[in-house]
Short mmCIF file of C-alpha atoms in Angstrom, two decimals:
data_model
loop_
_atom_site.label_atom_id
_atom_site.label_comp_id
_atom_site.label_asym_id
_atom_site.label_seq_id
_atom_site.Cartn_x
_atom_site.Cartn_y
_atom_site.Cartn_z
CA UNK Z 26 -5.02 20.48 24.22
CA UNK Z 27 -6.29 22.10 27.25
CA UNK Z 28 -9.77 21.07 28.30
CA UNK Z 29 -12.77 23.55 27.96
CA UNK Z 30 -13.86 25.10 31.27
CA UNK Z 31 -17.06 24.06 32.54
CA UNK Z 32 -20.42 26.12 32.01
CA UNK Z 33 -21.53 27.64 34.59
CA UNK Z 34 -24.94 26.08 36.02
CA UNK Z 35 -27.30 28.96 34.54
CA UNK Z 36 -25.79 28.66 31.46
CA UNK Z 37 -26.61 26.46 28.50
CA UNK Z 38 -24.58 23.53 27.89
CA UNK Z 39 -22.13 23.50 24.75
CA UNK Z 40 -22.44 21.52 21.89
CA UNK Z 41 -19.66 18.85 22.44
CA UNK Z 42 -16.39 19.60 20.45
CA UNK Z 43 -14.96 17.15 18.39
CA UNK Z 44 -11.74 15.77 19.90
CA UNK Z 45 -8.65 16.46 17.60
CA UNK Z 46 -5.73 13.54 17.56
CA UNK Z 47 -2.53 14.27 18.13
CA UNK Z 48 -0.33 15.11 15.09
CA UNK Z 49 3.68 14.54 15.02
CA UNK Z 50 5.52 17.91 14.44
CA UNK Z 51 7.55 16.71 11.39
CA UNK Z 52 10.61 19.05 10.55
CA UNK Z 53 11.65 19.13 6.66
CA UNK Z 54 13.96 16.24 6.99
CA UNK Z 55 11.46 13.59 7.94
CA UNK Z 56 8.69 15.17 5.63
CA UNK Z 57 11.42 14.47 2.78
CA UNK Z 58 11.39 11.03 4.49
CA UNK Z 59 7.92 10.87 4.23
CA UNK Z 60 7.96 11.82 0.33
CA UNK Z 61 11.05 9.58 -0.78
CA UNK Z 62 8.72 6.62 1.08
CA UNK Z 63 5.91 7.62 -0.87
CA UNK Z 64 7.89 7.39 -4.02
CA UNK Z 65 9.03 3.56 -3.24
CA UNK Z 66 5.66 3.01 -2.10
CA UNK Z 67 4.43 3.98 -5.70
CA UNK Z 68 6.99 1.91 -7.55
CA UNK Z 69 5.53 -0.84 -5.67
CA UNK Z 70 2.23 -0.19 -6.64
CA UNK Z 71 2.91 0.03 -10.18
CA UNK Z 72 3.75 -3.65 -10.24
CA UNK Z 73 0.79 -6.28 -10.27
CA UNK Z 74 1.92 -8.44 -7.03
CA UNK Z 75 3.33 -6.07 -4.86
CA UNK Z 76 1.64 -3.67 -2.40
CA UNK Z 77 2.54 -0.37 -1.40
CA UNK Z 78 0.62 -1.49 1.70
CA UNK Z 79 3.55 -3.50 2.09
CA UNK Z 80 6.39 -0.59 1.90
CA UNK Z 81 4.36 1.26 4.36
CA UNK Z 82 4.26 -1.23 6.74
CA UNK Z 83 8.16 -1.94 6.43
CA UNK Z 84 8.85 1.87 6.48
CA UNK Z 85 7.19 2.43 9.83
CA UNK Z 86 4.41 4.82 8.41
CA UNK Z 87 1.50 2.45 8.25
CA UNK Z 88 -0.55 3.08 11.07
CA UNK Z 89 -0.04 6.73 10.97
CA UNK Z 90 -1.15 6.22 7.35
CA UNK Z 91 -4.04 4.52 8.21
CA UNK Z 92 -5.07 6.77 11.18
CA UNK Z 93 -4.96 9.86 8.95
CA UNK Z 94 -7.05 8.31 6.14
CA UNK Z 95 -9.53 7.10 8.82
CA UNK Z 96 -10.00 10.47 10.18
CA UNK Z 97 -11.46 11.64 7.43
CA UNK Z 98 -15.21 12.06 7.46
CA UNK Z 99 -18.37 14.21 8.29
CA UNK Z 100 -16.81 15.12 11.56
CA UNK Z 101 -14.57 17.46 9.87
CA UNK Z 102 -17.18 19.72 8.92
CA UNK Z 103 -18.24 19.98 12.71
CA UNK Z 104 -14.64 20.80 13.66
CA UNK Z 105 -14.45 23.32 11.09
CA UNK Z 106 -17.70 25.05 12.16
CA UNK Z 107 -16.35 24.94 16.15
CA UNK Z 108 -13.01 27.03 14.76
CA UNK Z 109 -14.47 28.77 11.70
CA UNK Z 110 -12.35 30.60 9.04
CA UNK Z 111 -8.66 29.95 9.11
CA UNK Z 112 -8.44 28.52 12.22
CA UNK Z 113 -10.92 26.05 11.35
CA UNK Z 114 -9.34 25.12 8.06
CA UNK Z 115 -5.68 24.59 10.43
CA UNK Z 116 -7.53 22.57 12.58
CA UNK Z 117 -9.01 20.31 9.86
CA UNK Z 118 -5.74 20.03 8.58
CA UNK Z 119 -4.14 18.97 11.44
CA UNK Z 120 -6.93 16.30 12.17
CA UNK Z 121 -6.27 14.78 8.97
CA UNK Z 122 -2.70 15.09 9.59
CA UNK Z 123 -2.62 16.40 5.89
CA UNK Z 124 1.29 17.35 5.72
CA UNK Z 125 1.96 14.11 5.98
CA UNK Z 126 -0.56 12.81 3.62
CA UNK Z 127 0.42 15.63 0.76
CA UNK Z 128 4.12 14.50 0.79
CA UNK Z 129 3.06 10.98 0.57
CA UNK Z 130 0.85 11.44 -2.04
CA UNK Z 131 3.48 14.11 -3.70
CA UNK Z 132 5.90 10.87 -3.50
CA UNK Z 133 3.38 8.17 -4.96
CA UNK Z 134 2.40 10.69 -8.00
CA UNK Z 135 6.06 11.25 -8.58
CA UNK Z 136 6.71 7.60 -8.89
CA UNK Z 137 3.84 6.83 -11.07
CA UNK Z 138 4.50 9.93 -13.57
CA UNK Z 139 8.39 9.23 -13.79
CA UNK Z 140 8.35 5.26 -13.34
CA UNK Z 141 5.14 4.04 -14.80
CA UNK Z 142 6.74 4.05 -18.30
CA UNK Z 143 9.83 2.27 -17.19
CA UNK Z 144 8.10 -0.32 -14.84
CA UNK Z 145 5.57 -1.31 -17.68
CA UNK Z 146 8.89 -1.70 -20.29
CA UNK Z 147 10.73 -3.93 -17.60
CA UNK Z 148 7.85 -6.16 -17.34
CA UNK Z 149 6.92 -6.58 -20.98
CA UNK Z 150 10.80 -6.94 -21.55
CA UNK Z 151 12.84 -8.05 -19.03
CA UNK Z 152 10.31 -9.80 -16.93
CA UNK Z 153 12.78 -12.17 -15.10
CA UNK Z 154 14.81 -9.33 -13.80
CA UNK Z 155 12.36 -7.20 -12.48
CA UNK Z 156 10.27 -10.16 -10.60
CA UNK Z 157 13.50 -11.36 -9.37
CA UNK Z 158 14.10 -8.26 -7.38
CA UNK Z 159 10.48 -7.87 -6.22
CA UNK Z 160 10.65 -11.67 -5.22
CA UNK Z 161 13.67 -11.21 -2.81
CA UNK Z 162 11.97 -7.82 -1.65
CA UNK Z 163 8.88 -9.84 -0.52
CA UNK Z 164 10.81 -12.36 0.99
CA UNK Z 165 12.95 -9.93 3.14
CA UNK Z 166 9.75 -8.54 4.03
CA UNK Z 167 8.00 -11.71 5.47
CA UNK Z 168 10.81 -12.41 7.43
CA UNK Z 169 11.11 -8.98 9.08
CA UNK Z 170 7.34 -8.97 9.58
CA UNK Z 171 7.68 -12.42 11.35
CA UNK Z 172 9.99 -11.06 13.60
CA UNK Z 173 7.60 -8.35 14.62
CA UNK Z 174 5.08 -10.88 16.39
CA UNK Z 175 6.21 -11.32 19.74
CA UNK Z 176 4.09 -13.98 21.14
CA UNK Z 177 2.56 -16.68 18.65
CA UNK Z 178 -0.41 -18.85 19.54
CA UNK Z 179 -3.04 -21.01 17.74
CA UNK Z 180 -4.92 -17.90 16.86
CA UNK Z 181 -2.18 -15.95 15.21
CA UNK Z 182 -0.69 -18.82 13.50
CA UNK Z 183 -4.30 -19.60 11.97
CA UNK Z 184 -4.71 -15.87 10.86
CA UNK Z 185 -1.25 -16.13 9.30
CA UNK Z 186 -2.57 -19.07 7.44
CA UNK Z 187 -5.70 -17.56 6.50
CA UNK Z 188 -3.84 -14.30 5.05
CA UNK Z 189 -1.57 -16.72 2.95
CA UNK Z 190 -3.94 -19.09 1.66
CA UNK Z 191 -6.56 -15.87 0.72
CA UNK Z 192 -3.70 -13.99 -1.36
CA UNK Z 193 -2.61 -17.56 -2.67
CA UNK Z 194 -5.92 -18.08 -4.13
CA UNK Z 195 -6.41 -14.30 -5.22
CA UNK Z 196 -3.13 -14.43 -7.12
CA UNK Z 197 -4.21 -17.47 -8.87
CA UNK Z 198 -7.41 -16.25 -10.05
CA UNK Z 199 -7.86 -16.27 -14.03
CA UNK Z 200 -7.77 -12.76 -15.40
CA UNK Z 201 -10.74 -10.95 -16.93
CA UNK Z 202 -10.31 -9.55 -20.60
CA UNK Z 203 -12.94 -6.65 -20.92
CA UNK Z 204 -13.29 -3.26 -22.44
CA UNK Z 205 -13.69 -1.24 -19.14
CA UNK Z 206 -16.42 1.55 -19.08
CA UNK Z 207 -16.10 4.52 -16.74
CA UNK Z 208 -18.40 3.10 -13.82
CA UNK Z 209 -16.75 -0.25 -14.16
CA UNK Z 210 -13.18 1.67 -13.77
CA UNK Z 211 -14.92 3.48 -10.67
CA UNK Z 212 -15.72 0.11 -9.09
CA UNK Z 213 -12.35 -1.28 -10.04
CA UNK Z 214 -10.61 1.74 -8.44
CA UNK Z 215 -12.55 0.98 -5.18
CA UNK Z 216 -11.36 -2.22 -5.15
CA UNK Z 217 -8.10 -1.57 -5.84
CA UNK Z 218 -7.07 0.65 -3.48
CA UNK Z 219 -8.62 -1.48 -0.56
CA UNK Z 220 -5.95 -3.77 -1.98
CA UNK Z 221 -3.60 -1.44 -2.39
CA UNK Z 222 -3.71 0.02 1.40
CA UNK Z 223 -3.67 -4.01 2.30
CA UNK Z 224 -0.17 -5.25 2.69
CA UNK Z 225 0.52 -8.29 0.29
CA UNK Z 226 -2.12 -7.62 -1.82
CA UNK Z 227 -1.37 -5.62 -4.64
CA UNK Z 228 -3.98 -3.16 -6.04
CA UNK Z 229 -2.60 -3.09 -9.27
CA UNK Z 230 -2.98 -6.93 -9.63
CA UNK Z 231 -6.53 -6.59 -8.62
CA UNK Z 232 -7.14 -4.05 -11.89
CA UNK Z 233 -5.26 -6.58 -13.81
CA UNK Z 234 -7.82 -9.20 -12.27
CA UNK Z 235 -10.45 -7.24 -13.16
CA UNK Z 236 -9.19 -6.31 -16.81
CA UNK Z 237 -8.50 -2.47 -15.78
CA UNK Z 238 -5.00 -2.53 -15.55
CA UNK Z 239 -3.52 -2.00 -18.94
CA UNK Z 240 -6.21 0.96 -19.12
CA UNK Z 241 -5.38 2.52 -16.32
CA UNK Z 242 -1.52 2.58 -17.03
CA UNK Z 243 -2.24 3.92 -20.48
CA UNK Z 244 -4.24 6.60 -19.14
CA UNK Z 245 -1.48 7.66 -16.53
CA UNK Z 246 1.14 7.58 -19.38
CA UNK Z 247 -1.06 9.67 -21.75
CA UNK Z 248 -2.79 11.80 -19.26
CA UNK Z 249 -6.58 11.05 -19.72
CA UNK Z 250 -8.04 12.79 -17.26
CA UNK Z 251 -11.46 11.35 -17.77
CA UNK Z 252 -10.44 7.84 -16.89
CA UNK Z 253 -7.67 9.21 -14.46
CA UNK Z 254 -10.22 11.17 -12.31
CA UNK Z 255 -12.86 8.33 -12.41
CA UNK Z 256 -10.46 5.79 -11.18
CA UNK Z 257 -9.56 8.41 -8.28
CA UNK Z 258 -13.02 8.85 -7.42
CA UNK Z 259 -13.57 5.38 -7.16
CA UNK Z 260 -10.33 5.10 -4.95
CA UNK Z 261 -11.31 7.59 -2.54
CA UNK Z 262 -14.73 6.30 -2.18
CA UNK Z 263 -13.21 2.92 -1.29
CA UNK Z 264 -9.98 4.07 1.00
CA UNK Z 265 -12.62 6.37 3.14
CA UNK Z 266 -14.85 2.91 4.15
CA UNK Z 267 -12.08 0.75 4.38
CA UNK Z 268 -9.57 2.40 6.60
CA UNK Z 269 -11.74 2.81 9.40
CA UNK Z 270 -12.09 -1.13 9.78
CA UNK Z 271 -8.22 -1.48 9.82
CA UNK Z 272 -7.61 1.08 12.53
CA UNK Z 273 -10.01 -0.71 14.64
CA UNK Z 274 -8.21 -3.69 13.99
CA UNK Z 275 -4.73 -2.38 14.32
CA UNK Z 276 -5.95 -0.72 17.79
CA UNK Z 277 -7.22 -3.51 19.61
CA UNK Z 278 -5.93 -6.41 17.77
CA UNK Z 279 -2.45 -5.46 16.66
CA UNK Z 280 -0.51 -8.51 16.86
CA UNK Z 281 -3.39 -10.71 15.30
CA UNK Z 282 -3.99 -8.22 12.47
CA UNK Z 283 0.08 -8.09 11.84
CA UNK Z 284 -0.18 -11.87 11.84
CA UNK Z 285 -2.78 -11.96 8.85
CA UNK Z 286 -1.17 -8.94 6.88
CA UNK Z 287 2.29 -11.41 6.95
CA UNK Z 288 0.36 -13.98 5.88
CA UNK Z 289 -1.11 -11.55 2.63
CA UNK Z 290 2.34 -11.04 2.00
CA UNK Z 291 3.92 -14.47 2.30
CA UNK Z 292 0.82 -15.64 0.02
CA UNK Z 293 1.47 -13.02 -2.58
CA UNK Z 294 4.97 -14.67 -3.39
CA UNK Z 295 2.99 -16.98 -5.63
CA UNK Z 296 2.47 -13.81 -7.78
CA UNK Z 297 5.94 -12.45 -7.96
CA UNK Z 298 7.74 -15.84 -8.73
CA UNK Z 299 10.13 -15.03 -11.24
CA UNK Z 300 10.17 -17.99 -13.51
CA UNK Z 301 6.85 -17.75 -15.58
CA UNK Z 302 5.77 -18.99 -18.84
CA UNK Z 303 2.24 -19.07 -20.78
CA UNK Z 304 0.42 -21.76 -21.28
CA UNK Z 305 2.16 -23.77 -23.67
CA UNK Z 306 5.30 -23.20 -21.90
CA UNK Z 307 7.04 -20.06 -23.97
CA UNK Z 308 7.47 -16.62 -22.89
CA UNK Z 309 5.00 -13.92 -24.15
CA UNK Z 310 3.12 -11.23 -22.64
CA UNK Z 311 0.97 -13.74 -21.16
CA UNK Z 312 3.13 -15.52 -19.11
CA UNK Z 313 1.73 -15.92 -15.78
CA UNK Z 314 2.37 -19.82 -15.15
CA UNK Z 315 4.89 -20.51 -12.55
CA UNK Z 316 7.44 -22.95 -13.59
CA UNK Z 317 10.52 -24.56 -11.87
CA UNK Z 318 13.74 -22.35 -12.70
CA UNK Z 319 15.41 -25.07 -14.79
CA UNK Z 320 12.22 -25.24 -16.80
CA UNK Z 321 12.48 -21.92 -17.74
CA UNK Z 322 12.86 -21.69 -21.60
CA UNK Z 323 16.09 -19.17 -21.77
CA UNK Z 324 17.60 -20.70 -18.42
CA UNK Z 325 17.33 -19.77 -14.90
CA UNK Z 326 19.89 -17.09 -15.04
CA UNK Z 327 21.01 -18.02 -11.26
CA UNK Z 328 23.61 -15.32 -10.84
CA UNK Z 329 21.84 -12.56 -12.02
CA UNK Z 330 18.44 -13.73 -10.45
CA UNK Z 331 19.83 -14.36 -6.95
CA UNK Z 332 21.92 -10.91 -7.05
CA UNK Z 333 18.37 -9.31 -7.69
CA UNK Z 334 16.91 -10.84 -5.30
CA UNK Z 335 19.73 -10.26 -2.64
CA UNK Z 336 19.27 -6.53 -3.94
CA UNK Z 337 15.66 -6.35 -3.36
CA UNK Z 338 16.31 -8.31 0.33
CA UNK Z 339 18.89 -5.54 1.19
CA UNK Z 340 16.78 -2.50 0.16
CA UNK Z 341 13.76 -3.41 2.03
CA UNK Z 342 16.06 -4.52 4.90
CA UNK Z 343 17.24 -0.86 4.87
CA UNK Z 344 13.97 0.49 4.56
CA UNK Z 345 12.85 -1.17 7.63
CA UNK Z 346 15.89 0.18 9.69
CA UNK Z 347 15.04 3.50 8.71
CA UNK Z 348 11.54 3.11 9.57
CA UNK Z 349 12.43 2.07 12.95
CA UNK Z 350 14.97 4.80 13.22
CA UNK Z 351 12.55 7.24 12.24
CA UNK Z 352 9.87 6.13 14.69
CA UNK Z 353 12.47 6.63 17.41
CA UNK Z 354 13.27 9.96 16.75
#
């Protein structure tokens, strides 16, 4: 973008122009890649305990996502007025990196529409299998991100520990049982989206803690638009407030912020531990207490669980390689 010419001495000073951030020019192949990464993010967000932000961080699109979301605000109206008409709309579109966001949201929506029922069925009927897969995925994610922190010091180690402890505490909180009203669902959506965009803290688990998870999942499954739109409105509100802070932290304290986020992800291993029972040591839909594999009522199933953990680790490693390759292109 070229600088605007200086005003003549006898002419009035123009109003300050809104600066537009450079946006990558994606080709169709790259946009398809963003769409696929959105599908993976959506699948992760459906599972209570796994964050879509974790997938975004591993896939190499986290900073771009935060930058795009944090650019949404009142300044867009000023940018539109500067250009006017179609040019103004195009300027706003470029400013928020809307093509990237659209492909990502379409991928997430595709995942929710096609996988919500399948994942819910697996969580209810084959919990050991799905938790084993995501446990391996999260472990591999922690090791990949630890390698990204170039220089460890006391401050970064402390931030990692803070993130880990915070995630463990959140994951261990008792679940609320309530019949959520629409205002309550709005608030739940705002809190959940903050967690969803934060690697290691699962947005769906926050909904579970607040007693809104089943209501929201059922609404998506049955297309209950009043609930869906209420939760989406809460999510948009929370997102616009939260992403600006994250952008500031990543711009000024990237390594420290990465250590904190990696701690969050490591702490979430408590939630995705595969071997769970209820308070009586049996298996049912309330099985949330972690037990040793050899105390699991139906046996540890070592071959199956370890195979699924390795599969999760391999897939997230491949996703990390793809993300680094895409960023270098």
